[in-house]
Amino acid sequence: MEQDITIKITDREGVVHTIEAPTDMAMNLMEVVRSYELAPEGTIGVCGGMAMCASCQCYVVSDTELPEMQDDEEAMLSEAFYVKDNSRLGCQIQITTEMEGLEVILAPES
């Protein structure tokens, strides 16, 4: 049986939220942020998780092993604002048991 994992998300106001994310609902990080309302409606996941916008960009601060970045995510980040070496699109990070302990900071709204 899959269980929830604990992840830490720092929102755009700098507030750290330690949340339980379900691993059995095929959710991605952007959807978790939305379901916990950690970013105002309409400011995250604008494209619906297609890697077509960078509204769910986040900075990965834990050394959690993440799935490799795909071309469309890389292309989107190459044009986004506030990109850092540890930037990822939240919609491309699936919540799985391997993500236990993941810590991210939401990038500023661009």
JSON list of C-alpha atoms in Angstrom, two decimals:
[
{"chain": "A", "resi": 1, "resn": "MET", "atom": "CA", "xyz": [0.00, 0.00, 0.00]},
{"chain": "A", "resi": 2, "resn": "GLU", "atom": "CA", "xyz": [1.32, 3.39, -1.01]},
{"chain": "A", "resi": 3, "resn": "GLN", "atom": "CA", "xyz": [1.67, 5.96, 1.71]},
{"chain": "A", "resi": 4, "resn": "ASP", "atom": "CA", "xyz": [1.89, 9.68, 1.96]},
{"chain": "A", "resi": 5, "resn": "ILE", "atom": "CA", "xyz": [5.29, 11.33, 1.91]},
{"chain": "A", "resi": 6, "resn": "THR", "atom": "CA", "xyz": [6.42, 14.44, 3.72]},
{"chain": "A", "resi": 7, "resn": "ILE", "atom": "CA", "xyz": [7.69, 17.31, 1.61]},
{"chain": "A", "resi": 8, "resn": "LYS", "atom": "CA", "xyz": [8.56, 20.90, 2.42]},
{"chain": "A", "resi": 9, "resn": "ILE", "atom": "CA", "xyz": [7.44, 23.72, 0.19]},
{"chain": "A", "resi": 10, "resn": "THR", "atom": "CA", "xyz": [8.46, 27.32, 0.79]},
{"chain": "A", "resi": 11, "resn": "ASP", "atom": "CA", "xyz": [5.83, 29.58, -0.73]},
{"chain": "A", "resi": 12, "resn": "ARG", "atom": "CA", "xyz": [6.43, 32.91, -2.48]},
{"chain": "A", "resi": 13, "resn": "GLU", "atom": "CA", "xyz": [6.02, 34.78, 0.81]},
{"chain": "A", "resi": 14, "resn": "GLY", "atom": "CA", "xyz": [8.86, 32.74, 2.31]},
{"chain": "A", "resi": 15, "resn": "VAL", "atom": "CA", "xyz": [6.60, 30.64, 4.54]},
{"chain": "A", "resi": 16, "resn": "VAL", "atom": "CA", "xyz": [7.67, 26.99, 4.89]},
{"chain": "A", "resi": 17, "resn": "HIS", "atom": "CA", "xyz": [4.88, 24.43, 4.67]},
{"chain": "A", "resi": 18, "resn": "THR", "atom": "CA", "xyz": [5.55, 20.84, 5.71]},
{"chain": "A", "resi": 19, "resn": "ILE", "atom": "CA", "xyz": [2.86, 18.79, 4.01]},
{"chain": "A", "resi": 20, "resn": "GLU", "atom": "CA", "xyz": [1.79, 15.23, 3.50]},
{"chain": "A", "resi": 21, "resn": "ALA", "atom": "CA", "xyz": [1.53, 14.44, -0.20]},
{"chain": "A", "resi": 22, "resn": "PRO", "atom": "CA", "xyz": [-0.27, 11.30, -1.40]},
{"chain": "A", "resi": 23, "resn": "THR", "atom": "CA", "xyz": [1.76, 8.97, -3.59]},
{"chain": "A", "resi": 24, "resn": "ASP", "atom": "CA", "xyz": [-1.24, 6.99, -4.82]},
{"chain": "A", "resi": 25, "resn": "MET", "atom": "CA", "xyz": [-3.07, 9.70, -6.77]},
{"chain": "A", "resi": 26, "resn": "ALA", "atom": "CA", "xyz": [-0.60, 10.25, -9.63]},
{"chain": "A", "resi": 27, "resn": "MET", "atom": "CA", "xyz": [-0.24, 13.87, -8.60]},
{"chain": "A", "resi": 28, "resn": "ASN", "atom": "CA", "xyz": [2.66, 16.09, -9.49]},
{"chain": "A", "resi": 29, "resn": "LEU", "atom": "CA", "xyz": [4.24, 18.77, -7.37]},
{"chain": "A", "resi": 30, "resn": "MET", "atom": "CA", "xyz": [2.32, 21.59, -9.06]},
{"chain": "A", "resi": 31, "resn": "GLU", "atom": "CA", "xyz": [-0.98, 19.84, -8.30]},
{"chain": "A", "resi": 32, "resn": "VAL", "atom": "CA", "xyz": [0.04, 19.37, -4.67]},
{"chain": "A", "resi": 33, "resn": "VAL", "atom": "CA", "xyz": [0.84, 23.09, -4.40]},
{"chain": "A", "resi": 34, "resn": "ARG", "atom": "CA", "xyz": [-2.57, 23.86, -5.89]},
{"chain": "A", "resi": 35, "resn": "SER", "atom": "CA", "xyz": [-4.49, 21.44, -3.71]},
{"chain": "A", "resi": 36, "resn": "TYR", "atom": "CA", "xyz": [-2.90, 22.91, -0.57]},
{"chain": "A", "resi": 37, "resn": "GLU", "atom": "CA", "xyz": [-3.48, 26.43, -1.97]},
{"chain": "A", "resi": 38, "resn": "LEU", "atom": "CA", "xyz": [0.16, 27.40, -1.41]},
{"chain": "A", "resi": 39, "resn": "ALA", "atom": "CA", "xyz": [0.01, 29.83, -4.34]},
{"chain": "A", "resi": 40, "resn": "PRO", "atom": "CA", "xyz": [-2.89, 32.10, -5.29]},
{"chain": "A", "resi": 41, "resn": "GLU", "atom": "CA", "xyz": [-5.36, 30.66, -7.80]},
{"chain": "A", "resi": 42, "resn": "GLY", "atom": "CA", "xyz": [-4.28, 31.43, -11.35]},
{"chain": "A", "resi": 43, "resn": "THR", "atom": "CA", "xyz": [-0.60, 31.94, -10.52]},
{"chain": "A", "resi": 44, "resn": "ILE", "atom": "CA", "xyz": [0.58, 28.34, -10.70]},
{"chain": "A", "resi": 45, "resn": "GLY", "atom": "CA", "xyz": [-0.05, 25.59, -13.21]},
{"chain": "A", "resi": 46, "resn": "VAL", "atom": "CA", "xyz": [-1.48, 28.08, -15.67]},
{"chain": "A", "resi": 47, "resn": "CYS", "atom": "CA", "xyz": [-0.97, 25.73, -18.63]},
{"chain": "A", "resi": 48, "resn": "GLY", "atom": "CA", "xyz": [-2.46, 22.77, -16.77]},
{"chain": "A", "resi": 49, "resn": "GLY", "atom": "CA", "xyz": [0.81, 20.91, -16.32]},
{"chain": "A", "resi": 50, "resn": "MET", "atom": "CA", "xyz": [1.93, 20.63, -19.94]},
{"chain": "A", "resi": 51, "resn": "ALA", "atom": "CA", "xyz": [5.36, 22.27, -19.42]},
{"chain": "A", "resi": 52, "resn": "MET", "atom": "CA", "xyz": [4.09, 25.14, -21.59]},
{"chain": "A", "resi": 53, "resn": "CYS", "atom": "CA", "xyz": [4.53, 27.87, -19.00]},
{"chain": "A", "resi": 54, "resn": "ALA", "atom": "CA", "xyz": [6.89, 28.34, -16.08]},
{"chain": "A", "resi": 55, "resn": "SER", "atom": "CA", "xyz": [4.29, 29.30, -13.48]},
{"chain": "A", "resi": 56, "resn": "CYS", "atom": "CA", "xyz": [5.12, 26.20, -11.40]},
{"chain": "A", "resi": 57, "resn": "GLN", "atom": "CA", "xyz": [8.88, 26.70, -11.48]},
{"chain": "A", "resi": 58, "resn": "CYS", "atom": "CA", "xyz": [10.52, 25.82, -8.20]},
{"chain": "A", "resi": 59, "resn": "TYR", "atom": "CA", "xyz": [14.01, 25.53, -6.81]},
{"chain": "A", "resi": 60, "resn": "VAL", "atom": "CA", "xyz": [14.91, 22.10, -5.50]},
{"chain": "A", "resi": 61, "resn": "VAL", "atom": "CA", "xyz": [16.92, 22.54, -2.29]},
{"chain": "A", "resi": 62, "resn": "SER", "atom": "CA", "xyz": [17.09, 18.96, -1.04]},
{"chain": "A", "resi": 63, "resn": "ASP", "atom": "CA", "xyz": [19.34, 16.40, -2.69]},
{"chain": "A", "resi": 64, "resn": "THR", "atom": "CA", "xyz": [16.34, 14.27, -3.60]},
{"chain": "A", "resi": 65, "resn": "GLU", "atom": "CA", "xyz": [16.91, 12.29, -6.75]},
{"chain": "A", "resi": 66, "resn": "LEU", "atom": "CA", "xyz": [14.49, 13.56, -9.36]},
{"chain": "A", "resi": 67, "resn": "PRO", "atom": "CA", "xyz": [13.49, 12.19, -12.74]},
{"chain": "A", "resi": 68, "resn": "GLU", "atom": "CA", "xyz": [15.69, 13.51, -15.50]},
{"chain": "A", "resi": 69, "resn": "MET", "atom": "CA", "xyz": [14.55, 16.71, -17.16]},
{"chain": "A", "resi": 70, "resn": "GLN", "atom": "CA", "xyz": [12.83, 16.18, -20.50]},
{"chain": "A", "resi": 71, "resn": "ASP", "atom": "CA", "xyz": [13.36, 18.42, -23.55]},
{"chain": "A", "resi": 72, "resn": "ASP", "atom": "CA", "xyz": [10.13, 20.38, -23.21]},
{"chain": "A", "resi": 73, "resn": "GLU", "atom": "CA", "xyz": [10.85, 21.21, -19.57]},
{"chain": "A", "resi": 74, "resn": "GLU", "atom": "CA", "xyz": [14.40, 22.23, -20.43]},
{"chain": "A", "resi": 75, "resn": "ALA", "atom": "CA", "xyz": [13.16, 24.40, -23.32]},
{"chain": "A", "resi": 76, "resn": "MET", "atom": "CA", "xyz": [10.58, 26.11, -21.10]},
{"chain": "A", "resi": 77, "resn": "LEU", "atom": "CA", "xyz": [13.11, 26.83, -18.38]},
{"chain": "A", "resi": 78, "resn": "SER", "atom": "CA", "xyz": [15.56, 28.24, -20.92]},
{"chain": "A", "resi": 79, "resn": "GLU", "atom": "CA", "xyz": [13.05, 31.07, -21.57]},
{"chain": "A", "resi": 80, "resn": "ALA", "atom": "CA", "xyz": [11.69, 31.52, -18.06]},
{"chain": "A", "resi": 81, "resn": "PHE", "atom": "CA", "xyz": [12.49, 34.27, -15.58]},
{"chain": "A", "resi": 82, "resn": "TYR", "atom": "CA", "xyz": [14.36, 33.76, -12.28]},
{"chain": "A", "resi": 83, "resn": "VAL", "atom": "CA", "xyz": [15.86, 30.47, -13.45]},
{"chain": "A", "resi": 84, "resn": "LYS", "atom": "CA", "xyz": [18.61, 28.96, -11.29]},
{"chain": "A", "resi": 85, "resn": "ASP", "atom": "CA", "xyz": [20.74, 25.82, -11.60]},
{"chain": "A", "resi": 86, "resn": "ASN", "atom": "CA", "xyz": [18.28, 23.95, -9.38]},
{"chain": "A", "resi": 87, "resn": "SER", "atom": "CA", "xyz": [15.12, 25.10, -11.19]},
{"chain": "A", "resi": 88, "resn": "ARG", "atom": "CA", "xyz": [12.51, 22.51, -12.15]},
{"chain": "A", "resi": 89, "resn": "LEU", "atom": "CA", "xyz": [8.92, 22.70, -13.27]},
{"chain": "A", "resi": 90, "resn": "GLY", "atom": "CA", "xyz": [6.69, 21.36, -10.53]},
{"chain": "A", "resi": 91, "resn": "CYS", "atom": "CA", "xyz": [4.32, 19.80, -13.06]},
{"chain": "A", "resi": 92, "resn": "GLN", "atom": "CA", "xyz": [7.14, 17.52, -14.22]},
{"chain": "A", "resi": 93, "resn": "ILE", "atom": "CA", "xyz": [7.89, 16.11, -10.76]},
{"chain": "A", "resi": 94, "resn": "GLN", "atom": "CA", "xyz": [5.61, 13.16, -9.99]},
{"chain": "A", "resi": 95, "resn": "ILE", "atom": "CA", "xyz": [4.91, 12.53, -6.33]},
{"chain": "A", "resi": 96, "resn": "THR", "atom": "CA", "xyz": [6.28, 9.06, -5.60]},
{"chain": "A", "resi": 97, "resn": "THR", "atom": "CA", "xyz": [7.64, 7.41, -2.47]},
{"chain": "A", "resi": 98, "resn": "GLU", "atom": "CA", "xyz": [11.16, 8.28, -3.70]},
{"chain": "A", "resi": 99, "resn": "MET", "atom": "CA", "xyz": [10.28, 11.97, -3.24]},
{"chain": "A", "resi": 100, "resn": "GLU", "atom": "CA", "xyz": [10.14, 11.58, 0.57]},
{"chain": "A", "resi": 101, "resn": "GLY", "atom": "CA", "xyz": [11.89, 14.56, 2.15]},
{"chain": "A", "resi": 102, "resn": "LEU", "atom": "CA", "xyz": [11.78, 16.69, -1.02]},
{"chain": "A", "resi": 103, "resn": "GLU", "atom": "CA", "xyz": [12.28, 20.38, -0.26]},
{"chain": "A", "resi": 104, "resn": "VAL", "atom": "CA", "xyz": [11.47, 23.08, -2.78]},
{"chain": "A", "resi": 105, "resn": "ILE", "atom": "CA", "xyz": [11.08, 26.83, -2.90]},
{"chain": "A", "resi": 106, "resn": "LEU", "atom": "CA", "xyz": [8.49, 28.28, -5.27]},
{"chain": "A", "resi": 107, "resn": "ALA", "atom": "CA", "xyz": [10.09, 30.63, -7.78]},
{"chain": "A", "resi": 108, "resn": "PRO", "atom": "CA", "xyz": [8.79, 34.22, -7.84]},
{"chain": "A", "resi": 109, "resn": "GLU", "atom": "CA", "xyz": [5.74, 34.83, -9.98]},
{"chain": "A", "resi": 110, "resn": "SER", "atom": "CA", "xyz": [6.89, 36.14, -13.36]}
]
